[in-house]
XYZ file of C-alpha atoms in Angstrom:
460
model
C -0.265 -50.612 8.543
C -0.952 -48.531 11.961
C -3.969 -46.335 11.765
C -3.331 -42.486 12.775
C -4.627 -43.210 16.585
C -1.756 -46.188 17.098
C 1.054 -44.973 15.422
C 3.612 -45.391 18.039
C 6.211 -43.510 16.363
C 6.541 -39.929 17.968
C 4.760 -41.237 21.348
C 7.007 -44.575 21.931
C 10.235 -42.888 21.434
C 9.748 -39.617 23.318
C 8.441 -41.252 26.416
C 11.017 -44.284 25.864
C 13.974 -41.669 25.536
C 12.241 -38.969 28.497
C 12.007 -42.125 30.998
C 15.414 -42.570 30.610
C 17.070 -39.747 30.687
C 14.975 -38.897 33.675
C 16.144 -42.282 35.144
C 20.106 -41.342 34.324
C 19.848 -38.078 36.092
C 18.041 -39.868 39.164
C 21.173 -41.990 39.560
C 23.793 -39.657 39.285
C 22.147 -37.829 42.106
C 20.767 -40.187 44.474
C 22.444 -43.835 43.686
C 25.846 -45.048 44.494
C 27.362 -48.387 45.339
C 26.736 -50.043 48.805
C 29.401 -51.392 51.093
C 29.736 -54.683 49.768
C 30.241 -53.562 45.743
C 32.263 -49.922 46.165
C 35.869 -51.274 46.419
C 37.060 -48.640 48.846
C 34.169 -49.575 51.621
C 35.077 -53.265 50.471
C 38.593 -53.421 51.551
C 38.228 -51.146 54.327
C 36.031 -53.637 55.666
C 38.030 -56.530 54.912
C 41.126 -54.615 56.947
C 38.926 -53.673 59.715
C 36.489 -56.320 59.965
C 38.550 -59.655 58.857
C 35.835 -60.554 56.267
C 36.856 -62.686 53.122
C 35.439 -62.320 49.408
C 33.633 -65.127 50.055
C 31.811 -63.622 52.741
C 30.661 -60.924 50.051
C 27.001 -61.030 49.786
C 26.996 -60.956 46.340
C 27.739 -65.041 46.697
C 25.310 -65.769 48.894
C 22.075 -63.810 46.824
C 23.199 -63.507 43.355
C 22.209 -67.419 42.576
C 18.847 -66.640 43.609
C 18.772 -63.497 41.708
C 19.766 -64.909 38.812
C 16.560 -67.542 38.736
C 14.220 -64.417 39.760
C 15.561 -62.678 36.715
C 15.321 -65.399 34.218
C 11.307 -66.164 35.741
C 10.583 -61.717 34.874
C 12.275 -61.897 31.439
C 11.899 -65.327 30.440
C 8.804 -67.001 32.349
C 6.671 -64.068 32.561
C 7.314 -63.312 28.934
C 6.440 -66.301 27.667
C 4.106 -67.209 30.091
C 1.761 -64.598 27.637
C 2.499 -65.838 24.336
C -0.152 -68.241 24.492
C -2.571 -65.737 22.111
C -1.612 -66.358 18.423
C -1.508 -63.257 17.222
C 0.121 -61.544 20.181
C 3.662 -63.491 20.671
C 5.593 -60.512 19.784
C 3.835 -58.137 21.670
C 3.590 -60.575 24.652
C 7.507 -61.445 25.176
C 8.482 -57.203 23.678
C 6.059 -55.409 26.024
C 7.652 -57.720 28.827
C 10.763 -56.890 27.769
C 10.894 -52.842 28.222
C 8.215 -52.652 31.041
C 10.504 -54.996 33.262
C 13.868 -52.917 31.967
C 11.594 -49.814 32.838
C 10.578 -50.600 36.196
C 13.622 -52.242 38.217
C 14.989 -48.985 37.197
C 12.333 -46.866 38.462
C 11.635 -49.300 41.671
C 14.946 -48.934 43.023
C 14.562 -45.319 43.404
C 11.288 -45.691 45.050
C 12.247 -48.330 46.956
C 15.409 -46.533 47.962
C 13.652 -43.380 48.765
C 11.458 -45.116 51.100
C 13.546 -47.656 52.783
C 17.227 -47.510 51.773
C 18.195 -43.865 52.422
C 21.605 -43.911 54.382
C 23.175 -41.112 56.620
C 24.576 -39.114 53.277
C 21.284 -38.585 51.640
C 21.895 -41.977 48.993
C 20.530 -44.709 47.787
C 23.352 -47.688 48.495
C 22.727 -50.478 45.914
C 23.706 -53.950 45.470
C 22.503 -57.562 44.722
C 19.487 -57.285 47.207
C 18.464 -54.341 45.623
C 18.364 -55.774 42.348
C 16.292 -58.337 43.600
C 13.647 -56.349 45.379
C 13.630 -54.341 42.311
C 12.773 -57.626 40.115
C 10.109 -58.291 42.696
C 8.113 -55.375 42.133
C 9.045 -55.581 38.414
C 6.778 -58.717 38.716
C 3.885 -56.915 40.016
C 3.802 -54.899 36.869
C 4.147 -58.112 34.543
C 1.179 -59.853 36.665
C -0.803 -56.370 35.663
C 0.045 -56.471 33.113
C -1.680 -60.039 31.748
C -4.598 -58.691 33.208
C -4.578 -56.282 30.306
C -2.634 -58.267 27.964
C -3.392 -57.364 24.227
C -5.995 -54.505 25.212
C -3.564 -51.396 25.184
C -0.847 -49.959 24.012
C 2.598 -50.443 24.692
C 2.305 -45.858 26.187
C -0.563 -47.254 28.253
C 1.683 -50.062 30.114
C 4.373 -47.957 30.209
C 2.582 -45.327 32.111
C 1.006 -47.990 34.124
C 4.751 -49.044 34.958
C 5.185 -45.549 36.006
C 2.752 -45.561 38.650
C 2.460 -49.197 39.836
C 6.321 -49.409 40.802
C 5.436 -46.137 42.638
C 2.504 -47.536 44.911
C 3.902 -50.929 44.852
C 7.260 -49.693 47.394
C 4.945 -47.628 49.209
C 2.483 -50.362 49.966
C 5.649 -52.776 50.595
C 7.203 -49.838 52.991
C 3.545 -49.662 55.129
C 3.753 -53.941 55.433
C 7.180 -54.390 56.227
C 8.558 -51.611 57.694
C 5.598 -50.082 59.310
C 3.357 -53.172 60.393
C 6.541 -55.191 60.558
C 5.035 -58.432 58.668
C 6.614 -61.022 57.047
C 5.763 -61.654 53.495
C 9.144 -62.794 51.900
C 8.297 -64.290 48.588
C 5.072 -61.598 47.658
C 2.125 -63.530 48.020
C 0.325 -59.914 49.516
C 2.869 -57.413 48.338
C 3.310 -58.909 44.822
C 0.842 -61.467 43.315
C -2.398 -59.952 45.776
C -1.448 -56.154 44.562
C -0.384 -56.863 40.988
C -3.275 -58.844 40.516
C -6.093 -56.473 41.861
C -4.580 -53.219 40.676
C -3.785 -54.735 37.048
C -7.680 -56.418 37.458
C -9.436 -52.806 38.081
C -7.951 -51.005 35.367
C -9.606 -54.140 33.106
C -13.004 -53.124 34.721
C -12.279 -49.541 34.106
C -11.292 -50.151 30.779
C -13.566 -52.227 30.138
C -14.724 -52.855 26.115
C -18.379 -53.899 25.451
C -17.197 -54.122 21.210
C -13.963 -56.649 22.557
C -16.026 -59.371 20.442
C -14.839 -58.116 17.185
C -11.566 -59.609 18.214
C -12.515 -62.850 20.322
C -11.356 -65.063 17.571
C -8.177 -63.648 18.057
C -8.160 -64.213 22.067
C -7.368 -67.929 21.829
C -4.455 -70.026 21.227
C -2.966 -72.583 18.558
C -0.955 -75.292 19.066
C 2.459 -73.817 18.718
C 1.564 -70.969 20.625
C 0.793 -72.903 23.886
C 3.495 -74.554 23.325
C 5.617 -71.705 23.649
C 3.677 -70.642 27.200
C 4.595 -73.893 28.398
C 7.715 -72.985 28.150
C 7.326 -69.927 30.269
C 5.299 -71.803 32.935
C 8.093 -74.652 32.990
C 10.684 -71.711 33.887
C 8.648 -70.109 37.032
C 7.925 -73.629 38.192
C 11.657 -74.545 38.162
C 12.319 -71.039 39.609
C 10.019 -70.512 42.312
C 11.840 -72.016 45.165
C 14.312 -69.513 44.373
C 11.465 -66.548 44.060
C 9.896 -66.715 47.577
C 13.331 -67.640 49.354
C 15.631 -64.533 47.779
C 15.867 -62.420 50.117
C 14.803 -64.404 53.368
C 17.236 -64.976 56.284
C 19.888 -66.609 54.989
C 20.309 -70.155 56.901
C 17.486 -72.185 57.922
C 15.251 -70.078 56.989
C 16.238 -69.787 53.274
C 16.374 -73.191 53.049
C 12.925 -73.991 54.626
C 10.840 -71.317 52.128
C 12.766 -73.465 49.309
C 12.122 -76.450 50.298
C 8.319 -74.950 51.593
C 7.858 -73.866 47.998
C 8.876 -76.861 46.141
C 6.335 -79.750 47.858
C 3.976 -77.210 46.966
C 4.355 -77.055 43.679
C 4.787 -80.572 43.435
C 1.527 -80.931 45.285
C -0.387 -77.987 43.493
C 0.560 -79.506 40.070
C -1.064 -82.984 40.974
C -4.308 -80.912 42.089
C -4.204 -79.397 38.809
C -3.954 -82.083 36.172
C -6.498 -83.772 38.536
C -9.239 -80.943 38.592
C -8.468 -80.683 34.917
C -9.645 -83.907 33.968
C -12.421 -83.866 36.432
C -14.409 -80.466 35.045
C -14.123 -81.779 31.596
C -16.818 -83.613 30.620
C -14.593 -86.022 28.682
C -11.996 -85.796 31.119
C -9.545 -83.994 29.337
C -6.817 -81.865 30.089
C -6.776 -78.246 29.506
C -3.355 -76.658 28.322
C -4.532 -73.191 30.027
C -4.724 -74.621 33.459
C -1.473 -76.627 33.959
C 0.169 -73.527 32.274
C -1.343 -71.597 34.881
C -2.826 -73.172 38.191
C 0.194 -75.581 38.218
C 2.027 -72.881 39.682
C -0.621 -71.460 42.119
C 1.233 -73.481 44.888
C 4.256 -70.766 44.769
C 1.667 -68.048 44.978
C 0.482 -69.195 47.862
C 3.765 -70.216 49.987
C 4.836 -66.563 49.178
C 4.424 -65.604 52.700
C 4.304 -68.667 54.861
C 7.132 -70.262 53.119
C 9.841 -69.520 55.949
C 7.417 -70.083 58.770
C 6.965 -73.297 60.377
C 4.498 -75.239 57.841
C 5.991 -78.156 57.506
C 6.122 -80.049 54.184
C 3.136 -81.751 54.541
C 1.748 -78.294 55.845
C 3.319 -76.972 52.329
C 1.880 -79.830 50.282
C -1.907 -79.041 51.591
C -1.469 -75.598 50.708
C 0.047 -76.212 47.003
C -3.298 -78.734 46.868
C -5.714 -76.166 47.787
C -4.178 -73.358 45.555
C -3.982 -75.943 42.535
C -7.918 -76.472 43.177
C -9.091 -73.343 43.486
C -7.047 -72.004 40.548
C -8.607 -74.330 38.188
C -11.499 -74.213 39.110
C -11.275 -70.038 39.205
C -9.912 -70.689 35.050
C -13.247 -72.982 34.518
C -16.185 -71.163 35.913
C -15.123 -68.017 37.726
C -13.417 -65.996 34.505
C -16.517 -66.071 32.389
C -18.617 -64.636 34.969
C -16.003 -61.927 35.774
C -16.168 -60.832 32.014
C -19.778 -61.341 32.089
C -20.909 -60.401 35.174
C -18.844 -58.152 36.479
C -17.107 -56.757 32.981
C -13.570 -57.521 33.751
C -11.871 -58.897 30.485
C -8.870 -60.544 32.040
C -6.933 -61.748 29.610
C -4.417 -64.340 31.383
C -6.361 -65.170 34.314
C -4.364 -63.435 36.813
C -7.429 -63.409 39.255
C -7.287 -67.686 39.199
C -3.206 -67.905 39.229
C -2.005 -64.656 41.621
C -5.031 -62.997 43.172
C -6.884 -65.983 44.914
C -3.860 -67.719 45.708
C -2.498 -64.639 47.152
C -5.111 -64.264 49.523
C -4.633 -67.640 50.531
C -0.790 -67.191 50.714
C -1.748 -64.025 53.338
C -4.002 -65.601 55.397
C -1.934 -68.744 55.567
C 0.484 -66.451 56.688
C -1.880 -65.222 59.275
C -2.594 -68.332 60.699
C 0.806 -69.533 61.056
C 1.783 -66.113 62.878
C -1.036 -66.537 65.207
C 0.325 -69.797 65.874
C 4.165 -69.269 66.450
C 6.144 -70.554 69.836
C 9.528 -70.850 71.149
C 9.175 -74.614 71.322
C 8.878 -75.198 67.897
C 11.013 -72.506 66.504
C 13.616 -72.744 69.401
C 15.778 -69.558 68.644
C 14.765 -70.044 65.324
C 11.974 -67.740 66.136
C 13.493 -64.296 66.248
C 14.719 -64.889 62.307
C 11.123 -65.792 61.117
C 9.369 -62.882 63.562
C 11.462 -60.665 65.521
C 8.909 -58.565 67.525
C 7.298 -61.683 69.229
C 8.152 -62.687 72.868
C 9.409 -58.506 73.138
C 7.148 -56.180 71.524
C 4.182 -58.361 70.097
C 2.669 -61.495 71.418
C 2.042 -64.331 68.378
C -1.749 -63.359 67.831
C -0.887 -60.112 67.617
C 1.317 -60.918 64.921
C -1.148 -62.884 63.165
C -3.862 -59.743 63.313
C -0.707 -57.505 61.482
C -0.403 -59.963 59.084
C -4.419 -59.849 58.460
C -4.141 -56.631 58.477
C -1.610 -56.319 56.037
C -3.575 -58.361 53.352
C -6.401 -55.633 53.836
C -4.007 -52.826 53.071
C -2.300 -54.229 50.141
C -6.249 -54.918 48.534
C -7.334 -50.981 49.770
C -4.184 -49.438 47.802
C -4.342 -52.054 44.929
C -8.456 -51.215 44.298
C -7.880 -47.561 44.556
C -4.836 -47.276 42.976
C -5.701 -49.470 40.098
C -9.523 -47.323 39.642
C -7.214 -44.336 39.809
C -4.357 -45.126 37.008
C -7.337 -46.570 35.734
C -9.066 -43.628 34.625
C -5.572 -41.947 33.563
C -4.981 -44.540 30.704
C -8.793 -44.126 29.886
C -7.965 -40.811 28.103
C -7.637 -41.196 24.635
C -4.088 -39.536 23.587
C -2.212 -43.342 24.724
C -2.631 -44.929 21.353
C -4.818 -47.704 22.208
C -5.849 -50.502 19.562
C -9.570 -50.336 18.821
C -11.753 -52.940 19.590
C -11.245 -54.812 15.982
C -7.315 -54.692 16.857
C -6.758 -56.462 20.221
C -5.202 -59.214 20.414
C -3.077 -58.510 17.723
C 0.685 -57.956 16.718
C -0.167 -55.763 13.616
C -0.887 -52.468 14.993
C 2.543 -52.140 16.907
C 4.922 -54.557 14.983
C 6.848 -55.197 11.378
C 6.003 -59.148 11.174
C 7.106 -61.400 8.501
C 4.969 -61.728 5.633
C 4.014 -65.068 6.370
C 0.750 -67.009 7.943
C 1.521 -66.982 10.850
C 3.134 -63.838 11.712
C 0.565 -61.637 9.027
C -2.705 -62.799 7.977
C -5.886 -64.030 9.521
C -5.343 -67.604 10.673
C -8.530 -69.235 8.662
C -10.069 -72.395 11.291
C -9.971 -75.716 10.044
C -11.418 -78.516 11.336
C -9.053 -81.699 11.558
C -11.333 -83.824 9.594
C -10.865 -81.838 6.726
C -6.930 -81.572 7.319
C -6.863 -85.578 7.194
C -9.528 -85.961 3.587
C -6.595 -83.260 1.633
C -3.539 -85.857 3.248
């Protein structure tokens, strides 16, 4: 049974049920159908222009779109089941914070950057994926604080992340005109900072009373393999969604997929080599196997090359591992940020690397290796910018996306700190019960009692 302080039942529904009503109203004034989905603009063009249905772009994106939904609903959410006593929570909260925000991100998103002539917001299957990419954001802030607040709390998180998230994409693409494709700045570096300073900010010294909750059992690992299988397979498709269609697309996939290969190799490898016993640990190829598509996120489409690709995924698989081994416990000692999944070792480091990758590459761009290949990949260079000057924008915009993730994140911060959210107390984290009917079994209800194995094997 909920105590009085979690009791989700008049705050989950009214701000459930306000959200979306809000959100229905929204539409019907701003939102309508762009050129290639309203059937009138359709055929007009095909009269006019000579265009085919197969030309529609809804053939060309919705593939990738497809694989970028199924990693936010399905590899994200189970990515986070890996606590035992936290599967529902970790694949349900998933569930309405991503169905929450690439509702409210296309509206931002359109405000900012998709107004047309007539005052709308013209939607269709790109849309839909830049709304799933900021969607993502939210889920990466939201293992920072996985199984520390309530289900209000992330919601009103959601609010104001996929607010500052299309304002913080709007000053790096639009503004600075950088290239950053598949998110490794305006996704994994800002989800993982903003979601990482509300864990400082909310930051519990009594979070031991529910440590022997924080881990994992077998089953339950299993199941967050599952999710980490899914973004792996995925990823290509993640960072090359909305790139240039034509070599370009082809290159980020390609880009993105020797670096996972390579990043999972580095993985299993430091793995072995921090244990003293050289054994693997589930939590890092869940998690730093998959660093490698962090990091390609913006150099993917540039000219890397796949041995290029293969060093990055290397490096990213290294330092991830290495960031799950020694660098979390000193954040949660040190510096009193409790972050749950690791988002600091799997998005945030990588992400920096994936930026000033980026960087570098810029810095180094020419017509001879890019031929007329270049003006897809960068198209103020050789008329408005020179290549290093591209490179310092695309510094630059790693600096900006950690200035508005640090202060945004201290700011929403302090707004979930106030004590009307329905937060779990400390001897509730990492726990289903507060929040969810569960099966009166084991596993779903009581205290799982630890057993060693020896004592399994003398009772068979």
């Amino acid at each position: 049974m909920s105590n009085a302080s979690t009791n989700m039942r008049l705050k989950l529904p009214l701000i459930c049920l306000l959200l979306q009503l809000a959100l229905i109203i929204l539409f019907a004034i701003f939102v309508r159908y762009d050129g290639d989905t309203d059937p009138k603009e359709w055929f007009r063009r095909k009269a006019q222009e000579n265009v085919t249905n197969a030309e529609n772009e809804f053939y060309f994106r919705y593939p990738s779109f497809q694989d970028v939904h199924v990693m936010i609903f399905v590899g994200f959410g189970f990515l986070m089941t890996f606590l035992k006593k936290y599967g529902y929570s970790s694949v349900g909260f998933n569930f309405v914070l991503a169905s929450f925000s690439l509702q409210w991100a296309t509206l931002v998103q359109g405000w900012l950057h998709g107004m047309k002539e007539d005052g709308k917001i013209h939607i269709g299957i790109e849309s839909m994926i830049n709304a799933d990419f900021c969607t993502g954001s939210v889920l990466i802030s939201f293992g920072a604080l996985l199984g520390k607040c309530s289900p209000v709390q992330m919601l009103v998180m959601t609010i104001f992340e996929s607010a500052l998230f299309p304002i913080n994409e709007f000053i790096l693409l639009s503004l600075l005109q950088i290239k950053d494709a598949g998110g490794s700045m305006t996704i994994h570096t800002f989800g993982a900072y903003f979601g990482l300073v509300i864990a400082r900010v909310l930051y519990r010294p009594q979070l031991d009373k529910s440590r022997h909750r924080e881990g994992s059992v077998y089953h339950s690992d299993l199941f967050a393999m599952i999710g980490a299988i899914y973004l792996w397979m995925f990823w290509p498709s993640f960072n090359s969604a909305v790139t240039t269609l034509g070599s370009a697309q082809h290159r980020t996939a390609l880009n993105t997929y020797y670096s996972l290969a390579a990043c999972t190799l580095a993985t299993f490898a430091t793995s072995s080599a921090v244990n003293e016993e050289g054994k693997l640990d589930m939590v890092h190829v869940q998690n730093a196997a998959l660093a490698g598509g962090v990091a390609l996120g913006t150099a993917g489409e540039m000219m890397l090359t796949p041995y290029g690709a293969m060093i990055v995924g290397f490096i990213a698989g290294v330092i991830s591992t290495l960031g799950f081994k020694y660098l979390t416990p000193i954040l949660d000692s040190k510096l009193k940020i409790q972050d749950t999944c690791g988002v600091h070792n799997l998005h945030g480091m990588p992400g920096i690397l994936g930026g000033l990758v980026g960087a570098i590459l810029a810095a180094m761009a020419t017509k001879e290796v890019y031929g007329d290949g270049l003006q897809d990949v960068f198209p103020l260079l050789d008329n408005e910018r020179s290549a290093k000057q591209q490179g310092m924008y695309q510094a630059l915009g790693l600096a900006v996306t950690l200035g508005i993730a640090l202060i945004g994140g201290t700011i929403v911060g302090f707004i979930l700190k106030l004590p009307i959210w329905g937060a779990p107390a400390d001897t509730q984290c990492f726990s289903d019960q507060p929040y969810w009917e569960l099966p009166d079994d084991d596993w779903g209800h009581g205290e799982m009692v630890p057993v060693k194995i020896e004592e399994v094997e003398k009772l068979t």
